[in-house]
């Protein structure tokens, strides 16, 4: 009977790691420092940045907010912002050597130009606002500017 009681106690006894190091639980969980380095990897410098993402998202927000001001005199502020952001993204596209995105960005910079105003209105202009917002978002996400190693 005593033998059976010891057997049951040994089965239900908690497992304890050997106390060879003050941080033995960490070594048991993470396998020590070598396994932790293997899981985390070696930090590597990035090879590209998404520099056009912030101006692209900001341009999309400005375009969608501009829908409320479409028929007012305050729409010139939207024109300035969209045109300037389109030209900023054009610079990042040229740095990334993704020339094909200029096909969508240059017309945006021209149509929303506040200096020479093209009098556009109606449903076509509203849909142009949405299309330009989509172009800004896509170009911002897809443009990868390489990091220069100086």
mmCIF file of N, CA and C in Angstrom:
data_model
loop_
_atom_site.group_PDB
_atom_site.id
_atom_site.type_symbol
_atom_site.label_atom_id
_atom_site.label_comp_id
_atom_site.label_asym_id
_atom_site.label_seq_id
_atom_site.Cartn_x
_atom_site.Cartn_y
_atom_site.Cartn_z
ATOM 1 N N UNK A 1 0.811 -1.174 0.000
ATOM 2 C CA UNK A 1 0.000 0.000 0.000
ATOM 3 C C UNK A 1 0.868 1.256 0.000
ATOM 4 N N UNK A 2 1.899 1.267 0.776
ATOM 5 C CA UNK A 2 2.781 2.422 0.838
ATOM 6 C C UNK A 2 3.493 2.616 -0.484
ATOM 7 N N UNK A 3 3.800 1.542 -1.139
ATOM 8 C CA UNK A 3 4.466 1.620 -2.443
ATOM 9 C C UNK A 3 3.551 2.264 -3.480
ATOM 10 N N UNK A 4 2.271 1.893 -3.435
ATOM 11 C CA UNK A 4 1.315 2.463 -4.378
ATOM 12 C C UNK A 4 1.113 3.952 -4.091
ATOM 13 N N UNK A 5 1.112 4.359 -2.830
ATOM 14 C CA UNK A 5 0.939 5.766 -2.484
ATOM 15 C C UNK A 5 2.120 6.589 -2.976
ATOM 16 N N UNK A 6 3.340 6.043 -2.863
ATOM 17 C CA UNK A 6 4.512 6.750 -3.371
ATOM 18 C C UNK A 6 4.475 6.864 -4.886
ATOM 19 N N UNK A 7 3.986 5.872 -5.556
ATOM 20 C CA UNK A 7 3.890 5.879 -7.009
ATOM 21 C C UNK A 7 2.900 6.947 -7.468
ATOM 22 N N UNK A 8 1.745 7.020 -6.774
ATOM 23 C CA UNK A 8 0.753 8.042 -7.122
ATOM 24 C C UNK A 8 1.308 9.437 -6.840
ATOM 25 N N UNK A 9 2.002 9.614 -5.736
ATOM 26 C CA UNK A 9 2.596 10.917 -5.422
ATOM 27 C C UNK A 9 3.655 11.316 -6.439
ATOM 28 N N UNK A 10 4.422 10.382 -6.921
ATOM 29 C CA UNK A 10 5.459 10.716 -7.889
ATOM 30 C C UNK A 10 4.866 11.046 -9.260
ATOM 31 N N UNK A 11 3.722 10.469 -9.584
ATOM 32 C CA UNK A 11 3.074 10.774 -10.855
ATOM 33 C C UNK A 11 2.497 12.185 -10.824
ATOM 34 N N UNK A 12 1.897 12.574 -9.718
ATOM 35 C CA UNK A 12 1.245 13.879 -9.622
ATOM 36 C C UNK A 12 2.162 14.979 -9.112
ATOM 37 N N UNK A 13 3.419 14.667 -8.897
ATOM 38 C CA UNK A 13 4.354 15.695 -8.438
ATOM 39 C C UNK A 13 4.648 16.664 -9.584
ATOM 40 N N UNK A 14 4.760 17.959 -9.294
ATOM 41 C CA UNK A 14 5.046 18.928 -10.358
ATOM 42 C C UNK A 14 6.462 18.739 -10.892
ATOM 43 N N UNK A 15 6.628 18.977 -12.187
ATOM 44 C CA UNK A 15 7.949 18.903 -12.799
ATOM 45 C C UNK A 15 8.709 20.178 -12.482
ATOM 46 N N UNK A 16 9.923 20.012 -12.043
ATOM 47 C CA UNK A 16 10.734 21.166 -11.707
ATOM 48 C C UNK A 16 12.024 21.103 -12.505
ATOM 49 N N UNK A 17 12.396 22.231 -13.094
ATOM 50 C CA UNK A 17 13.665 22.235 -13.825
ATOM 51 C C UNK A 17 14.826 22.177 -12.846
ATOM 52 N N UNK A 18 15.949 21.639 -13.265
ATOM 53 C CA UNK A 18 17.112 21.599 -12.378
ATOM 54 C C UNK A 18 17.573 23.021 -12.068
ATOM 55 N N UNK A 19 17.952 23.265 -10.829
ATOM 56 C CA UNK A 19 18.356 24.592 -10.375
ATOM 57 C C UNK A 19 19.859 24.777 -10.550
ATOM 58 N N UNK A 20 20.287 24.865 -11.790
ATOM 59 C CA UNK A 20 21.716 25.069 -12.039
ATOM 60 C C UNK A 20 22.033 26.525 -12.320
ATOM 61 N N UNK A 21 21.032 27.323 -12.631
ATOM 62 C CA UNK A 21 21.232 28.713 -12.994
ATOM 63 C C UNK A 21 20.093 29.524 -12.391
ATOM 64 N N UNK A 22 20.331 30.779 -12.000
ATOM 65 C CA UNK A 22 19.253 31.561 -11.399
ATOM 66 C C UNK A 22 18.070 31.779 -12.351
ATOM 67 N N UNK A 23 18.319 31.718 -13.621
ATOM 68 C CA UNK A 23 17.252 31.923 -14.597
ATOM 69 C C UNK A 23 16.891 30.609 -15.295
ATOM 70 N N UNK A 24 16.789 29.547 -14.530
ATOM 71 C CA UNK A 24 16.573 28.240 -15.147
ATOM 72 C C UNK A 24 15.202 28.148 -15.805
ATOM 73 N N UNK A 25 14.215 28.865 -15.293
ATOM 74 C CA UNK A 25 12.906 28.837 -15.960
ATOM 75 C C UNK A 25 12.999 29.458 -17.338
ATOM 76 N N UNK A 26 13.745 30.551 -17.447
ATOM 77 C CA UNK A 26 13.907 31.176 -18.759
ATOM 78 C C UNK A 26 14.632 30.239 -19.711
ATOM 79 N N UNK A 27 15.638 29.522 -19.199
ATOM 80 C CA UNK A 27 16.350 28.593 -20.058
ATOM 81 C C UNK A 27 15.460 27.442 -20.469
ATOM 82 N N UNK A 28 14.579 27.019 -19.574
ATOM 83 C CA UNK A 28 13.667 25.941 -19.919
ATOM 84 C C UNK A 28 12.667 26.408 -20.969
ATOM 85 N N UNK A 29 12.168 27.638 -20.826
ATOM 86 C CA UNK A 29 11.178 28.140 -21.774
ATOM 87 C C UNK A 29 11.795 28.516 -23.115
ATOM 88 N N UNK A 30 12.924 29.188 -23.088
ATOM 89 C CA UNK A 30 13.504 29.710 -24.315
ATOM 90 C C UNK A 30 14.707 28.920 -24.812
ATOM 91 N N UNK A 31 15.113 27.928 -24.104
ATOM 92 C CA UNK A 31 16.237 27.122 -24.542
ATOM 93 C C UNK A 31 17.571 27.819 -24.384
ATOM 94 N N UNK A 32 17.637 28.802 -23.561
ATOM 95 C CA UNK A 32 18.886 29.513 -23.354
ATOM 96 C C UNK A 32 19.058 30.642 -24.356
ATOM 97 N N UNK A 33 20.201 31.264 -24.281
ATOM 98 C CA UNK A 33 20.487 32.439 -25.087
ATOM 99 C C UNK A 33 20.629 32.101 -26.567
ATOM 100 N N UNK A 34 21.179 30.947 -26.894
ATOM 101 C CA UNK A 34 21.383 30.579 -28.296
ATOM 102 C C UNK A 34 20.058 30.424 -29.032
ATOM 103 N N UNK A 35 19.093 29.762 -28.416
ATOM 104 C CA UNK A 35 17.798 29.583 -29.057
ATOM 105 C C UNK A 35 17.084 30.920 -29.203
ATOM 106 N N UNK A 36 17.221 31.796 -28.202
ATOM 107 C CA UNK A 36 16.587 33.107 -28.265
ATOM 108 C C UNK A 36 17.152 33.910 -29.440
ATOM 109 N N UNK A 37 18.465 33.876 -29.632
ATOM 110 C CA UNK A 37 19.075 34.579 -30.770
ATOM 111 C C UNK A 37 18.618 33.977 -32.087
ATOM 112 N N UNK A 38 18.458 32.671 -32.110
ATOM 113 C CA UNK A 38 18.010 32.012 -33.338
ATOM 114 C C UNK A 38 16.582 32.414 -33.678
ATOM 115 N N UNK A 39 15.711 32.507 -32.669
ATOM 116 C CA UNK A 39 14.327 32.879 -32.921
ATOM 117 C C UNK A 39 14.193 34.340 -33.320
ATOM 118 N N UNK A 40 14.944 35.221 -32.697
ATOM 119 C CA UNK A 40 14.834 36.643 -32.974
ATOM 120 C C UNK A 40 15.550 37.037 -34.256
ATOM 121 N N UNK A 41 16.565 36.340 -34.646
ATOM 122 C CA UNK A 41 17.301 36.666 -35.861
ATOM 123 C C UNK A 41 18.242 37.836 -35.645
ATOM 124 N N UNK A 42 19.069 38.039 -36.613
ATOM 125 C CA UNK A 42 20.015 39.140 -36.575
ATOM 126 C C UNK A 42 19.372 40.349 -37.238
ATOM 127 N N UNK A 43 19.394 41.498 -36.603
ATOM 128 C CA UNK A 43 18.800 42.673 -37.237
ATOM 129 C C UNK A 43 19.551 43.044 -38.510
ATOM 130 N N UNK A 44 18.778 43.348 -39.551
ATOM 131 C CA UNK A 44 19.347 43.685 -40.846
ATOM 132 C C UNK A 44 18.846 45.070 -41.231
ATOM 133 N N UNK A 45 19.725 45.858 -41.809
ATOM 134 C CA UNK A 45 19.329 47.199 -42.263
ATOM 135 C C UNK A 45 18.350 47.060 -43.424
ATOM 136 N N UNK A 46 17.303 47.885 -43.455
ATOM 137 C CA UNK A 46 16.331 47.793 -44.542
ATOM 138 C C UNK A 46 16.950 48.210 -45.870
ATOM 139 N N UNK A 47 16.476 47.611 -46.940
ATOM 140 C CA UNK A 47 16.989 47.935 -48.273
ATOM 141 C C UNK A 47 16.116 48.954 -48.983
ATOM 142 N N UNK A 48 14.912 49.184 -48.485
ATOM 143 C CA UNK A 48 14.031 50.175 -49.099
ATOM 144 C C UNK A 48 13.142 50.798 -48.038
ATOM 145 N N UNK A 49 12.552 51.936 -48.388
ATOM 146 C CA UNK A 49 11.567 52.594 -47.538
ATOM 147 C C UNK A 49 10.321 52.856 -48.368
ATOM 148 N N UNK A 50 9.226 53.032 -47.705
ATOM 149 C CA UNK A 50 7.975 53.395 -48.379
ATOM 150 C C UNK A 50 7.713 54.880 -48.116
ATOM 151 N N UNK A 51 8.532 55.704 -48.721
ATOM 152 C CA UNK A 51 8.471 57.144 -48.490
ATOM 153 C C UNK A 51 7.200 57.773 -49.047
ATOM 154 N N UNK A 52 6.593 57.171 -50.049
ATOM 155 C CA UNK A 52 5.403 57.745 -50.676
ATOM 156 C C UNK A 52 4.120 57.367 -49.944
ATOM 157 N N UNK A 53 4.211 56.533 -48.928
ATOM 158 C CA UNK A 53 3.006 56.070 -48.237
ATOM 159 C C UNK A 53 2.311 57.194 -47.475
ATOM 160 N N UNK A 54 3.054 57.973 -46.708
ATOM 161 C CA UNK A 54 2.436 59.057 -45.925
ATOM 162 C C UNK A 54 1.801 60.126 -46.819
ATOM 163 N N UNK A 55 2.506 60.644 -47.851
ATOM 164 C CA UNK A 55 1.839 61.614 -48.707
ATOM 165 C C UNK A 55 0.683 61.008 -49.498
ATOM 166 N N UNK A 56 0.769 59.732 -49.818
ATOM 167 C CA UNK A 56 -0.322 59.089 -50.544
ATOM 168 C C UNK A 56 -1.588 58.978 -49.708
ATOM 169 N N UNK A 57 -1.427 58.557 -48.471
ATOM 170 C CA UNK A 57 -2.593 58.463 -47.585
ATOM 171 C C UNK A 57 -3.146 59.842 -47.252
ATOM 172 N N UNK A 58 -2.251 60.792 -47.036
ATOM 173 C CA UNK A 58 -2.700 62.150 -46.750
ATOM 174 C C UNK A 58 -3.439 62.746 -47.955
ATOM 175 N N UNK A 59 -2.933 62.486 -49.160
ATOM 176 C CA UNK A 59 -3.611 62.968 -50.366
ATOM 177 C C UNK A 59 -4.984 62.351 -50.534
ATOM 178 N N UNK A 60 -5.119 61.066 -50.217
ATOM 179 C CA UNK A 60 -6.430 60.410 -50.307
ATOM 180 C C UNK A 60 -7.406 61.013 -49.294
ATOM 181 N N UNK A 61 -6.929 61.304 -48.102
ATOM 182 C CA UNK A 61 -7.791 61.921 -47.089
ATOM 183 C C UNK A 61 -8.232 63.313 -47.535
ATOM 184 N N UNK A 62 -7.294 64.080 -48.092
ATOM 185 C CA UNK A 62 -7.623 65.436 -48.558
ATOM 186 C C UNK A 62 -8.627 65.365 -49.703
ATOM 187 N N UNK A 63 -8.448 64.426 -50.614
ATOM 188 C CA UNK A 63 -9.387 64.294 -51.734
ATOM 189 C C UNK A 63 -10.791 63.926 -51.262
ATOM 190 N N UNK A 64 -10.868 63.008 -50.330
ATOM 191 C CA UNK A 64 -12.188 62.612 -49.842
ATOM 192 C C UNK A 64 -12.833 63.715 -49.001
ATOM 193 N N UNK A 65 -12.018 64.459 -48.268
ATOM 194 C CA UNK A 65 -12.563 65.592 -47.519
ATOM 195 C C UNK A 65 -12.976 66.712 -48.467
ATOM 196 N N UNK A 66 -12.319 66.805 -49.604
ATOM 197 C CA UNK A 66 -12.633 67.829 -50.583
ATOM 198 C C UNK A 66 -13.968 67.635 -51.258
ATOM 199 N N UNK A 67 -14.539 66.450 -51.143
ATOM 200 C CA UNK A 67 -15.870 66.221 -51.714
ATOM 201 C C UNK A 67 -16.909 67.121 -51.058
ATOM 202 N N UNK A 68 -16.722 67.456 -49.804
ATOM 203 C CA UNK A 68 -17.668 68.324 -49.107
ATOM 204 C C UNK A 68 -17.533 69.778 -49.570
ATOM 205 N N UNK A 69 -16.341 70.160 -50.032
ATOM 206 C CA UNK A 69 -16.089 71.537 -50.443
ATOM 207 C C UNK A 69 -16.091 71.712 -51.956
ATOM 208 N N UNK A 70 -16.626 70.764 -52.670
ATOM 209 C CA UNK A 70 -16.495 70.724 -54.125
ATOM 210 C C UNK A 70 -17.017 71.971 -54.822
ATOM 211 N N UNK A 71 -18.128 72.524 -54.403
ATOM 212 C CA UNK A 71 -18.721 73.669 -55.089
ATOM 213 C C UNK A 71 -18.484 74.986 -54.361
ATOM 214 N N UNK A 72 -17.525 75.031 -53.451
ATOM 215 C CA UNK A 72 -17.277 76.261 -52.710
ATOM 216 C C UNK A 72 -15.936 76.869 -53.129
ATOM 217 N N UNK A 73 -15.715 78.080 -52.673
ATOM 218 C CA UNK A 73 -14.460 78.778 -52.973
ATOM 219 C C UNK A 73 -13.297 78.159 -52.196
ATOM 220 N N UNK A 74 -13.578 77.468 -51.102
ATOM 221 C CA UNK A 74 -12.538 76.837 -50.284
ATOM 222 C C UNK A 74 -11.921 75.620 -50.952
ATOM 223 N N UNK A 75 -12.467 75.208 -52.069
ATOM 224 C CA UNK A 75 -11.911 74.047 -52.774
ATOM 225 C C UNK A 75 -10.511 74.337 -53.305
ATOM 226 N N UNK A 76 -10.127 75.623 -53.417
ATOM 227 C CA UNK A 76 -8.770 75.963 -53.866
ATOM 228 C C UNK A 76 -7.722 75.442 -52.886
ATOM 229 N N UNK A 77 -8.052 75.381 -51.610
ATOM 230 C CA UNK A 77 -7.126 74.819 -50.622
ATOM 231 C C UNK A 77 -6.903 73.341 -50.916
ATOM 232 N N UNK A 78 -7.973 72.649 -51.265
ATOM 233 C CA UNK A 78 -7.864 71.230 -51.634
ATOM 234 C C UNK A 78 -7.019 71.082 -52.881
ATOM 235 N N UNK A 79 -7.212 71.976 -53.848
ATOM 236 C CA UNK A 79 -6.417 71.935 -55.087
ATOM 237 C C UNK A 79 -4.931 72.079 -54.776
ATOM 238 N N UNK A 80 -4.579 73.050 -53.929
ATOM 239 C CA UNK A 80 -3.169 73.230 -53.560
ATOM 240 C C UNK A 80 -2.613 71.959 -52.918
ATOM 241 N N UNK A 81 -3.328 71.439 -51.949
ATOM 242 C CA UNK A 81 -2.829 70.280 -51.204
ATOM 243 C C UNK A 81 -2.662 69.067 -52.118
ATOM 244 N N UNK A 82 -3.657 68.795 -52.958
ATOM 245 C CA UNK A 82 -3.590 67.615 -53.824
ATOM 246 C C UNK A 82 -2.480 67.762 -54.854
ATOM 247 N N UNK A 83 -2.363 68.938 -55.433
ATOM 248 C CA UNK A 83 -1.332 69.152 -56.440
ATOM 249 C C UNK A 83 0.067 69.023 -55.847
ATOM 250 N N UNK A 84 0.284 69.613 -54.684
ATOM 251 C CA UNK A 84 1.600 69.533 -54.038
ATOM 252 C C UNK A 84 1.919 68.097 -53.621
ATOM 253 N N UNK A 85 0.941 67.394 -53.056
ATOM 254 C CA UNK A 85 1.187 66.001 -52.652
ATOM 255 C C UNK A 85 1.439 65.108 -53.859
ATOM 256 N N UNK A 86 0.763 65.368 -54.970
ATOM 257 C CA UNK A 86 1.017 64.584 -56.182
ATOM 258 C C UNK A 86 2.439 64.812 -56.685
ATOM 259 N N UNK A 87 2.917 66.053 -56.616
ATOM 260 C CA UNK A 87 4.291 66.324 -57.051
ATOM 261 C C UNK A 87 5.321 65.722 -56.096
ATOM 262 N N UNK A 88 5.015 65.704 -54.801
ATOM 263 C CA UNK A 88 5.922 65.058 -53.834
ATOM 264 C C UNK A 88 6.017 63.567 -54.120
ATOM 265 N N UNK A 89 4.883 62.948 -54.384
ATOM 266 C CA UNK A 89 4.901 61.516 -54.691
ATOM 267 C C UNK A 89 5.623 61.270 -56.010
ATOM 268 N N UNK A 90 5.511 62.201 -56.966
ATOM 269 C CA UNK A 90 6.250 62.071 -58.228
ATOM 270 C C UNK A 90 7.755 62.008 -57.974
ATOM 271 N N UNK A 91 8.245 62.798 -57.032
ATOM 272 C CA UNK A 91 9.670 62.769 -56.700
ATOM 273 C C UNK A 91 10.062 61.394 -56.155
ATOM 274 N N UNK A 92 9.245 60.828 -55.273
ATOM 275 C CA UNK A 92 9.551 59.505 -54.723
ATOM 276 C C UNK A 92 9.466 58.422 -55.801
ATOM 277 N N UNK A 93 8.538 58.561 -56.722
ATOM 278 C CA UNK A 93 8.411 57.592 -57.820
ATOM 279 C C UNK A 93 9.638 57.651 -58.719
ATOM 280 N N UNK A 94 10.144 58.852 -58.969
ATOM 281 C CA UNK A 94 11.358 58.989 -59.781
ATOM 282 C C UNK A 94 12.552 58.394 -59.048
ATOM 283 N N UNK A 95 12.645 58.599 -57.731
ATOM 284 C CA UNK A 95 13.738 58.001 -56.955
ATOM 285 C C UNK A 95 13.660 56.481 -56.967
ATOM 286 N N UNK A 96 12.442 55.943 -56.973
ATOM 287 C CA UNK A 96 12.269 54.487 -56.980
ATOM 288 C C UNK A 96 12.396 53.906 -58.376
ATOM 289 N N UNK A 97 12.497 54.770 -59.383
ATOM 290 C CA UNK A 97 12.577 54.368 -60.795
ATOM 291 C C UNK A 97 11.363 53.539 -61.213
ATOM 292 N N UNK A 98 10.209 53.937 -60.715
ATOM 293 C CA UNK A 98 8.937 53.319 -61.110
ATOM 294 C C UNK A 98 8.198 54.322 -61.996
ATOM 295 N N UNK A 99 8.696 54.491 -63.187
ATOM 296 C CA UNK A 99 8.231 55.547 -64.077
ATOM 297 C C UNK A 99 6.752 55.401 -64.448
ATOM 298 N N UNK A 100 6.227 54.213 -64.469
ATOM 299 C CA UNK A 100 4.859 53.989 -64.921
ATOM 300 C C UNK A 100 3.819 54.624 -63.998
ATOM 301 N N UNK A 101 4.167 54.911 -62.730
ATOM 302 C CA UNK A 101 3.219 55.566 -61.830
ATOM 303 C C UNK A 101 3.018 57.031 -62.188
ATOM 304 N N UNK A 102 3.938 57.587 -62.971
ATOM 305 C CA UNK A 102 3.784 58.978 -63.399
ATOM 306 C C UNK A 102 2.583 59.145 -64.325
ATOM 307 N N UNK A 103 2.143 58.071 -64.960
ATOM 308 C CA UNK A 103 0.972 58.126 -65.838
ATOM 309 C C UNK A 103 -0.269 58.534 -65.054
ATOM 310 N N UNK A 104 -0.378 58.143 -63.807
ATOM 311 C CA UNK A 104 -1.521 58.519 -62.985
ATOM 312 C C UNK A 104 -1.297 59.782 -62.174
ATOM 313 N N UNK A 105 -0.034 60.067 -61.813
ATOM 314 C CA UNK A 105 0.235 61.188 -60.913
ATOM 315 C C UNK A 105 0.318 62.538 -61.623
ATOM 316 N N UNK A 106 0.893 62.573 -62.822
ATOM 317 C CA UNK A 106 1.026 63.839 -63.541
ATOM 318 C C UNK A 106 -0.338 64.423 -63.905
ATOM 319 N N UNK A 107 -1.307 63.634 -64.407
ATOM 320 C CA UNK A 107 -2.633 64.221 -64.645
ATOM 321 C C UNK A 107 -3.310 64.736 -63.371
ATOM 322 N N UNK A 108 -3.066 64.072 -62.239
ATOM 323 C CA UNK A 108 -3.627 64.564 -60.974
ATOM 324 C C UNK A 108 -3.025 65.924 -60.646
ATOM 325 N N UNK A 109 -1.714 66.064 -60.807
ATOM 326 C CA UNK A 109 -1.056 67.344 -60.519
ATOM 327 C C UNK A 109 -1.550 68.434 -61.464
ATOM 328 N N UNK A 110 -1.878 68.090 -62.700
ATOM 329 C CA UNK A 110 -2.343 69.080 -63.666
ATOM 330 C C UNK A 110 -3.815 69.438 -63.437
ATOM 331 N N UNK A 111 -4.668 68.439 -63.232
ATOM 332 C CA UNK A 111 -6.104 68.706 -63.081
ATOM 333 C C UNK A 111 -6.428 69.450 -61.789
ATOM 334 N N UNK A 112 -5.681 69.192 -60.728
ATOM 335 C CA UNK A 112 -5.939 69.862 -59.454
ATOM 336 C C UNK A 112 -5.037 71.080 -59.270
ATOM 337 N N UNK A 113 -4.431 71.544 -60.348
ATOM 338 C CA UNK A 113 -3.546 72.698 -60.325
ATOM 339 C C UNK A 113 -4.321 73.956 -59.903
ATOM 340 N N UNK A 114 -3.895 74.650 -58.850
ATOM 341 C CA UNK A 114 -4.639 75.839 -58.407
ATOM 342 C C UNK A 114 -4.290 77.108 -59.191
ATOM 343 N N UNK A 115 -3.228 77.089 -59.968
ATOM 344 C CA UNK A 115 -2.814 78.274 -60.702
ATOM 345 C C UNK A 115 -3.650 78.438 -61.969
ATOM 346 N N UNK A 116 -3.670 77.412 -62.789
ATOM 347 C CA UNK A 116 -4.488 77.408 -64.005
ATOM 348 C C UNK A 116 -5.660 76.472 -63.731
ATOM 349 N N UNK A 117 -6.783 77.036 -63.335
ATOM 350 C CA UNK A 117 -7.926 76.240 -62.884
ATOM 351 C C UNK A 117 -8.736 75.774 -64.085
ATOM 352 N N UNK A 118 -8.915 74.469 -64.175
ATOM 353 C CA UNK A 118 -9.818 73.887 -65.166
ATOM 354 C C UNK A 118 -11.190 73.777 -64.510
ATOM 355 N N UNK A 119 -12.182 74.401 -65.093
ATOM 356 C CA UNK A 119 -13.510 74.432 -64.494
ATOM 357 C C UNK A 119 -14.227 73.111 -64.775
ATOM 358 N N UNK A 120 -14.066 72.175 -63.874
ATOM 359 C CA UNK A 120 -14.701 70.869 -63.998
ATOM 360 C C UNK A 120 -15.750 70.741 -62.901
ATOM 361 N N UNK A 121 -16.867 70.141 -63.241
ATOM 362 C CA UNK A 121 -17.922 69.959 -62.248
ATOM 363 C C UNK A 121 -18.768 68.764 -62.643
ATOM 364 N N UNK A 122 -19.690 68.407 -61.787
ATOM 365 C CA UNK A 122 -20.607 67.319 -62.074
ATOM 366 C C UNK A 122 -20.133 65.984 -61.542
ATOM 367 N N UNK A 123 -20.809 64.960 -62.005
ATOM 368 C CA UNK A 123 -20.536 63.606 -61.541
ATOM 369 C C UNK A 123 -19.152 63.121 -61.975
ATOM 370 N N UNK A 124 -18.678 63.569 -63.125
ATOM 371 C CA UNK A 124 -17.342 63.181 -63.591
ATOM 372 C C UNK A 124 -16.246 63.679 -62.670
ATOM 373 N N UNK A 125 -16.393 64.896 -62.161
ATOM 374 C CA UNK A 125 -15.403 65.454 -61.245
ATOM 375 C C UNK A 125 -15.431 64.732 -59.906
ATOM 376 N N UNK A 126 -16.620 64.343 -59.453
ATOM 377 C CA UNK A 126 -16.736 63.583 -58.197
ATOM 378 C C UNK A 126 -16.059 62.226 -58.351
ATOM 379 N N UNK A 127 -16.293 61.563 -59.470
ATOM 380 C CA UNK A 127 -15.649 60.261 -59.684
ATOM 381 C C UNK A 127 -14.142 60.426 -59.862
ATOM 382 N N UNK A 128 -13.701 61.565 -60.438
ATOM 383 C CA UNK A 128 -12.259 61.816 -60.556
ATOM 384 C C UNK A 128 -11.619 61.961 -59.181
ATOM 385 N N UNK A 129 -12.348 62.538 -58.231
ATOM 386 C CA UNK A 129 -11.837 62.643 -56.861
ATOM 387 C C UNK A 129 -11.588 61.248 -56.269
ATOM 388 N N UNK A 130 -12.544 60.339 -56.457
ATOM 389 C CA UNK A 130 -12.389 58.976 -55.936
ATOM 390 C C UNK A 130 -11.263 58.231 -56.647
ATOM 391 N N UNK A 131 -11.186 58.374 -57.957
ATOM 392 C CA UNK A 131 -10.127 57.690 -58.711
ATOM 393 C C UNK A 131 -8.754 58.205 -58.291
ATOM 394 N N UNK A 132 -8.635 59.505 -58.100
ATOM 395 C CA UNK A 132 -7.357 60.074 -57.659
ATOM 396 C C UNK A 132 -6.990 59.586 -56.260
ATOM 397 N N UNK A 133 -7.983 59.446 -55.380
ATOM 398 C CA UNK A 133 -7.706 58.920 -54.037
ATOM 399 C C UNK A 133 -7.199 57.484 -54.116
ATOM 400 N N UNK A 134 -7.790 56.692 -54.982
ATOM 401 C CA UNK A 134 -7.341 55.299 -55.153
ATOM 402 C C UNK A 134 -5.931 55.267 -55.723
ATOM 403 N N UNK A 135 -5.647 56.132 -56.692
ATOM 404 C CA UNK A 135 -4.291 56.193 -57.268
ATOM 405 C C UNK A 135 -3.282 56.573 -56.188
ATOM 406 N N UNK A 136 -3.604 57.557 -55.353
ATOM 407 C CA UNK A 136 -2.690 57.945 -54.278
ATOM 408 C C UNK A 136 -2.401 56.776 -53.338
ATOM 409 N N UNK A 137 -3.423 56.044 -52.964
ATOM 410 C CA UNK A 137 -3.231 54.928 -52.030
ATOM 411 C C UNK A 137 -2.401 53.822 -52.671
ATOM 412 N N UNK A 138 -2.713 53.465 -53.900
ATOM 413 C CA UNK A 138 -1.986 52.376 -54.565
ATOM 414 C C UNK A 138 -0.531 52.755 -54.790
ATOM 415 N N UNK A 139 -0.287 53.961 -55.270
ATOM 416 C CA UNK A 139 1.097 54.390 -55.509
ATOM 417 C C UNK A 139 1.858 54.468 -54.190
ATOM 418 N N UNK A 140 1.208 54.951 -53.135
ATOM 419 C CA UNK A 140 1.873 55.024 -51.841
ATOM 420 C C UNK A 140 2.256 53.656 -51.302
ATOM 421 N N UNK A 141 1.408 52.670 -51.519
ATOM 422 C CA UNK A 141 1.699 51.317 -51.036
ATOM 423 C C UNK A 141 2.735 50.602 -51.895
ATOM 424 N N UNK A 142 2.729 50.824 -53.184
ATOM 425 C CA UNK A 142 3.566 50.052 -54.096
ATOM 426 C C UNK A 142 4.945 50.648 -54.351
ATOM 427 N N UNK A 143 5.160 51.906 -54.021
ATOM 428 C CA UNK A 143 6.440 52.547 -54.313
ATOM 429 C C UNK A 143 7.455 52.228 -53.223
ATOM 430 N N UNK A 144 8.568 51.637 -53.629
ATOM 431 C CA UNK A 144 9.649 51.283 -52.713
ATOM 432 C C UNK A 144 10.892 52.069 -53.116
ATOM 433 N N UNK A 145 11.244 53.033 -52.292
ATOM 434 C CA UNK A 145 12.426 53.857 -52.571
ATOM 435 C C UNK A 145 13.634 53.164 -51.958
ATOM 436 N N UNK A 146 14.661 52.842 -52.755
ATOM 437 C CA UNK A 146 15.831 52.169 -52.199
ATOM 438 C C UNK A 146 16.587 53.074 -51.231
ATOM 439 N N UNK A 147 17.147 52.455 -50.202
ATOM 440 C CA UNK A 147 17.930 53.184 -49.196
ATOM 441 C C UNK A 147 19.341 53.332 -49.721
ATOM 442 N N UNK A 148 19.844 54.565 -49.691
ATOM 443 C CA UNK A 148 21.221 54.813 -50.129
ATOM 444 C C UNK A 148 22.181 54.516 -48.989
ATOM 445 N N UNK A 149 23.229 53.804 -49.300
ATOM 446 C CA UNK A 149 24.255 53.485 -48.297
ATOM 447 C C UNK A 149 25.426 54.419 -48.511
ATOM 448 N N UNK A 150 25.469 55.472 -47.686
ATOM 449 C CA UNK A 150 26.545 56.473 -47.816
ATOM 450 C C UNK A 150 27.677 56.181 -46.900
#
